Amino acid sequence: MDKTPIILDTDIGSDIDDAVALAYLLKQPRCELLGITTVTGEPEKRAALASAICHAGGRDEVPIHVGTEPPFLVEPRQQKAGQYEALSDKWPHKEFSKENTALNFLRDTIRSRPGEITLLTIGPLTNIALLFTIDPELPALLKALVMMGGRFFSKPGESLVAEWNIVCDPHAAAKVFMSPVPRLVAVGLDVTTQCVMDADECRQRFTAAGGPLASVAAMAEIWFRHAPHITFHDPLAAALIFEPSLCKTKAALVEVDLVNPSTVGHTNPVYTQETKPHELAAAVNSQAFFDHYFAVVGT
């Protein structure tokens, strides 16, 4: 079976869906998970959470690297990794220092396998924008970049809103969207908000699946203190790498608003024939997604 080499860049520890996506990647037989890098506030605690999930899934060999904490130019919006409090002796894990080892790991790994690696980003894009600034040749050395981020399409009479991963570091997002990646796929709120499961069903299905999802179920209890459900934003982006038929896409070039204070972080699609467009998820078969997700994690 051919495997897809993937690096995961994540802000695991805030919204629970990052952990749900990591559990999927660990169980996906077609995924060669080359490593995990963390981003935003308390990245060392986010790395510990990733370590606990990898251990629960029997995947201690997956490299985990601490990344960048502050955004480029805006005030930090995401300073705490709230789900870290779920870690205990029940969920063995490694602890990490704040030393940023992610950028060197990303650079060395991508350069070692030119044209092979899919970079999956499910958090703010600070690490990746810094990486592309330090080494401008790297974007072209990827096979693809798949991100959970943005919102691109509005219905009549409806205003676009800025999505969290983009608004947390809009300047980083703008840098990434302007980079010469061979293929960039963006999975935004247009489709992810249609993939929702209530807390009780999540508890039941995560527990039944076991493995890495057993640790995620414990972390999810912290999330459920403030939310009655999980929206599978990040797992959908991960699944789309292996099952592209789950979403229909539209081609457009994305521009990130950095000028207007009231719309900073908005992701605006521009339809042009002059520049290689991005692929923007526009519609999703949510039932097919859930069927696929739980078929993978239940194996």
XYZ file of C-alpha atoms in Angstrom:
299
model
C 0.000 0.000 0.000
C 1.382 3.388 -1.003
C 1.469 5.811 1.896
C 1.229 9.602 1.825
C 4.026 11.330 3.776
C 2.446 13.971 6.016
C 3.676 16.546 8.517
C 1.001 17.882 10.880
C 1.223 21.474 12.153
C -1.312 21.964 14.940
C -2.551 24.136 17.804
C -3.810 21.043 19.625
C -5.095 21.809 23.110
C -7.623 24.566 22.402
C -10.490 23.313 20.214
C -10.692 19.516 20.666
C -10.915 18.852 16.930
C -7.118 18.941 16.541
C -6.860 15.913 18.814
C -9.653 14.202 16.886
C -7.711 14.801 13.658
C -4.471 13.452 15.121
C -6.222 10.246 16.213
C -7.409 9.804 12.619
C -3.925 10.260 11.159
C -2.458 7.748 13.612
C -5.010 5.133 12.531
C -5.090 5.940 8.803
C -3.175 3.067 7.125
C -2.357 5.240 4.117
C -0.691 7.939 6.242
C 3.053 8.073 6.839
C 3.080 10.585 9.703
C 6.571 12.072 9.555
C 6.110 14.358 12.530
C 4.019 16.862 14.466
C 4.787 20.533 15.127
C 2.882 22.769 17.538
C 1.989 26.447 17.348
C 0.522 29.338 19.427
C 0.323 29.824 23.197
C 2.028 27.213 25.390
C 3.345 25.181 22.444
C 5.282 22.918 24.824
C 2.020 21.853 26.518
C 0.458 21.283 23.113
C 3.384 19.001 22.286
C 2.733 17.049 25.502
C -0.897 16.547 24.474
C 0.189 15.242 21.076
C 2.609 12.911 22.857
C -0.175 11.479 25.032
C -2.347 10.734 22.000
C 0.548 9.147 20.112
C 1.345 6.976 23.144
C -2.290 5.911 23.520
C -2.201 4.906 19.866
C 1.041 2.946 20.247
C 2.907 5.451 18.090
C 5.668 6.805 20.323
C 8.023 6.859 17.335
C 6.317 9.899 15.770
C 8.590 12.962 16.206
C 6.985 15.913 18.010
C 8.487 19.403 17.902
C 7.619 22.603 19.741
C 6.993 25.564 17.468
C 6.325 29.274 17.566
C 4.225 30.993 20.229
C 3.575 34.657 19.294
C 1.915 35.682 16.020
C 3.648 38.005 13.555
C 2.138 41.426 14.234
C -1.148 41.067 16.119
C -1.847 40.535 19.800
C -2.013 36.861 20.841
C -5.563 35.513 20.939
C -4.783 31.955 22.004
C -2.465 31.902 24.996
C -3.425 28.711 26.856
C -3.575 25.006 26.004
C -6.637 24.283 28.119
C -6.827 20.542 27.534
C -3.389 20.060 29.103
C -5.123 19.660 32.464
C -6.520 16.322 31.244
C -3.039 14.803 31.273
C -2.221 12.614 34.253
C -0.525 9.340 35.081
C -3.373 7.644 33.211
C -2.137 9.165 29.949
C 1.657 8.770 29.794
C 3.371 11.478 27.790
C 6.620 13.318 27.254
C 7.188 16.819 28.575
C 8.856 19.463 26.419
C 10.763 22.710 26.880
C 9.823 25.928 25.104
C 12.791 25.608 22.734
C 11.594 25.980 19.149
C 12.752 22.877 17.309
C 9.885 22.843 14.803
C 11.368 25.107 12.153
C 14.584 23.126 11.739
C 12.610 19.877 11.726
C 10.243 21.152 9.046
C 13.043 22.514 6.918
C 15.243 19.426 7.135
C 12.393 16.975 6.573
C 10.907 18.755 3.565
C 14.335 19.171 1.967
C 15.084 15.486 2.493
C 12.038 14.434 0.461
C 11.426 17.030 -2.251
C 8.089 16.791 -4.011
C 6.787 14.072 -1.683
C 5.393 15.660 1.482
C 1.893 16.961 2.155
C 1.922 19.608 4.885
C -1.341 19.564 6.856
C -1.915 22.760 8.846
C -4.801 22.840 11.323
C -3.819 25.864 13.410
C -2.647 29.435 12.870
C -0.002 29.596 10.162
C 2.828 31.233 12.134
C 5.254 28.308 11.893
C 4.714 27.888 8.184
C 5.022 31.573 7.316
C 8.266 31.792 9.291
C 9.519 28.653 7.563
C 8.760 30.041 4.114
C 10.446 33.336 5.065
C 13.608 31.635 6.324
C 13.823 29.307 3.321
C 11.931 30.707 0.310
C 12.672 27.586 -1.752
C 10.679 25.312 0.574
C 7.124 25.958 -0.690
C 8.037 24.591 -4.111
C 9.559 21.473 -2.504
C 6.236 20.348 -1.032
C 3.834 18.059 -2.826
C 0.875 19.946 -1.376
C -0.289 22.086 1.515
C -3.718 21.265 2.933
C -5.063 23.666 5.540
C -8.060 24.009 7.757
C -8.638 27.723 7.615
C -10.752 30.509 6.209
C -14.245 31.021 4.975
C -14.624 31.752 1.309
C -18.238 31.735 0.149
C -21.265 33.663 1.373
C -24.924 33.206 0.635
C -27.022 36.143 -0.605
C -27.422 38.673 2.190
C -24.816 36.936 4.345
C -21.524 38.509 5.369
C -18.259 36.619 5.459
C -16.581 36.256 8.833
C -12.944 35.731 9.706
C -12.074 32.150 10.667
C -10.097 31.545 13.874
C -6.895 30.039 12.434
C -6.584 32.937 10.005
C -7.499 35.774 12.357
C -5.054 34.551 15.019
C -2.212 35.423 12.622
C -3.560 37.062 9.468
C -0.142 38.233 8.272
C 1.177 34.683 8.453
C -1.859 33.442 6.533
C -1.312 36.051 3.830
C 2.305 34.934 3.483
C 1.310 31.290 3.081
C -1.441 31.971 0.543
C 1.046 33.987 -1.543
C 3.711 31.267 -1.458
C 4.424 29.141 -4.561
C 3.192 25.810 -3.200
C 2.516 23.366 -6.067
C -0.968 22.685 -4.709
C -2.834 24.462 -1.896
C -6.174 23.128 -0.654
C -8.124 25.155 1.917
C -10.924 23.580 3.948
C -12.906 26.342 5.611
C -16.008 27.012 7.647
C -18.135 26.720 4.509
C -17.895 22.929 4.825
C -16.556 22.124 8.294
C -19.553 23.609 10.098
C -21.688 20.939 8.437
C -19.766 18.168 10.238
C -21.072 18.343 13.807
C -21.615 15.620 16.421
C -23.165 16.118 19.852
C -21.261 15.381 23.038
C -23.055 12.176 23.992
C -22.544 10.571 20.592
C -18.881 11.638 20.607
C -18.382 10.048 24.031
C -19.961 6.799 22.905
C -18.139 6.542 19.591
C -14.736 7.639 20.904
C -14.918 5.131 23.747
C -15.992 2.348 21.390
C -13.102 3.103 19.020
C -10.503 3.076 21.811
C -6.820 3.449 20.938
C -5.795 7.085 20.525
C -9.430 8.204 20.760
C -9.564 6.946 24.354
C -7.165 9.713 25.380
C -9.004 12.205 23.178
C -12.243 11.324 24.983
C -10.649 12.406 28.275
C -9.467 15.684 26.761
C -12.888 16.248 25.227
C -14.496 16.437 28.664
C -12.723 19.759 29.180
C -14.099 20.970 25.848
C -17.607 19.825 26.765
C -17.650 22.114 29.801
C -18.221 24.976 27.375
C -19.595 23.322 24.224
C -22.364 20.730 23.703
C -20.828 19.258 20.556
C -17.692 18.889 18.442
C -17.388 20.406 14.995
C -14.996 18.230 12.999
C -13.132 21.104 11.318
C -9.648 19.601 11.369
C -10.577 15.929 10.861
C -12.343 16.887 7.631
C -9.186 18.558 6.321
C -7.176 15.460 7.243
C -9.662 13.069 5.645
C -9.763 15.067 2.420
C -6.128 14.142 1.756
C -7.144 10.495 1.450
C -10.751 10.833 0.242
C -10.940 13.925 -1.977
C -14.448 12.977 -3.109
C -15.788 14.031 0.312
C -15.764 17.665 -0.814
C -16.415 19.561 -3.992
C -13.945 22.375 -4.579
C -13.823 25.647 -6.456
C -10.698 27.247 -7.882
C -9.845 30.788 -6.832
C -6.904 32.821 -5.615
C -7.236 33.731 -1.924
C -6.361 37.191 -0.658
C -6.238 37.822 3.098
C -7.502 41.232 4.223
C -4.796 43.020 6.222
C -6.027 46.599 5.766
C -9.533 47.191 7.085
C -9.649 46.874 10.904
C -13.194 45.499 10.798
C -12.377 42.777 8.274
C -8.759 41.845 9.019
C -8.349 38.106 8.496
C -11.148 37.756 5.971
C -10.221 35.340 3.186
C -11.457 36.721 -0.104
C -11.547 34.523 -3.228
C -10.446 36.240 -6.420
C -11.236 34.582 -9.729
C -8.371 35.107 -12.147
C -6.838 33.425 -15.164
C -3.402 34.895 -14.531
C -2.285 33.043 -11.405
C -2.395 29.399 -10.364
C -5.500 29.207 -8.144
C -6.039 27.600 -4.790
C -8.555 24.785 -4.292
C -11.313 25.840 -1.885
C -13.714 23.308 -0.387
C -17.220 24.469 -1.275
C -19.510 21.518 -0.439
C -19.237 18.384 1.702
C -20.993 15.041 2.065
C -21.039 15.069 5.861
C -22.506 11.575 6.268
C -19.858 10.103 3.982
C -17.226 11.936 6.023
C -18.423 10.512 9.349
C -18.707 7.028 7.847
C -15.133 7.296 6.590
C -13.739 8.787 9.796
C -15.111 6.124 12.125
C -14.294 3.315 9.693
C -10.645 4.392 9.929
C -10.381 5.045 13.671
C -12.338 1.904 14.513
C -9.857 -0.418 12.810
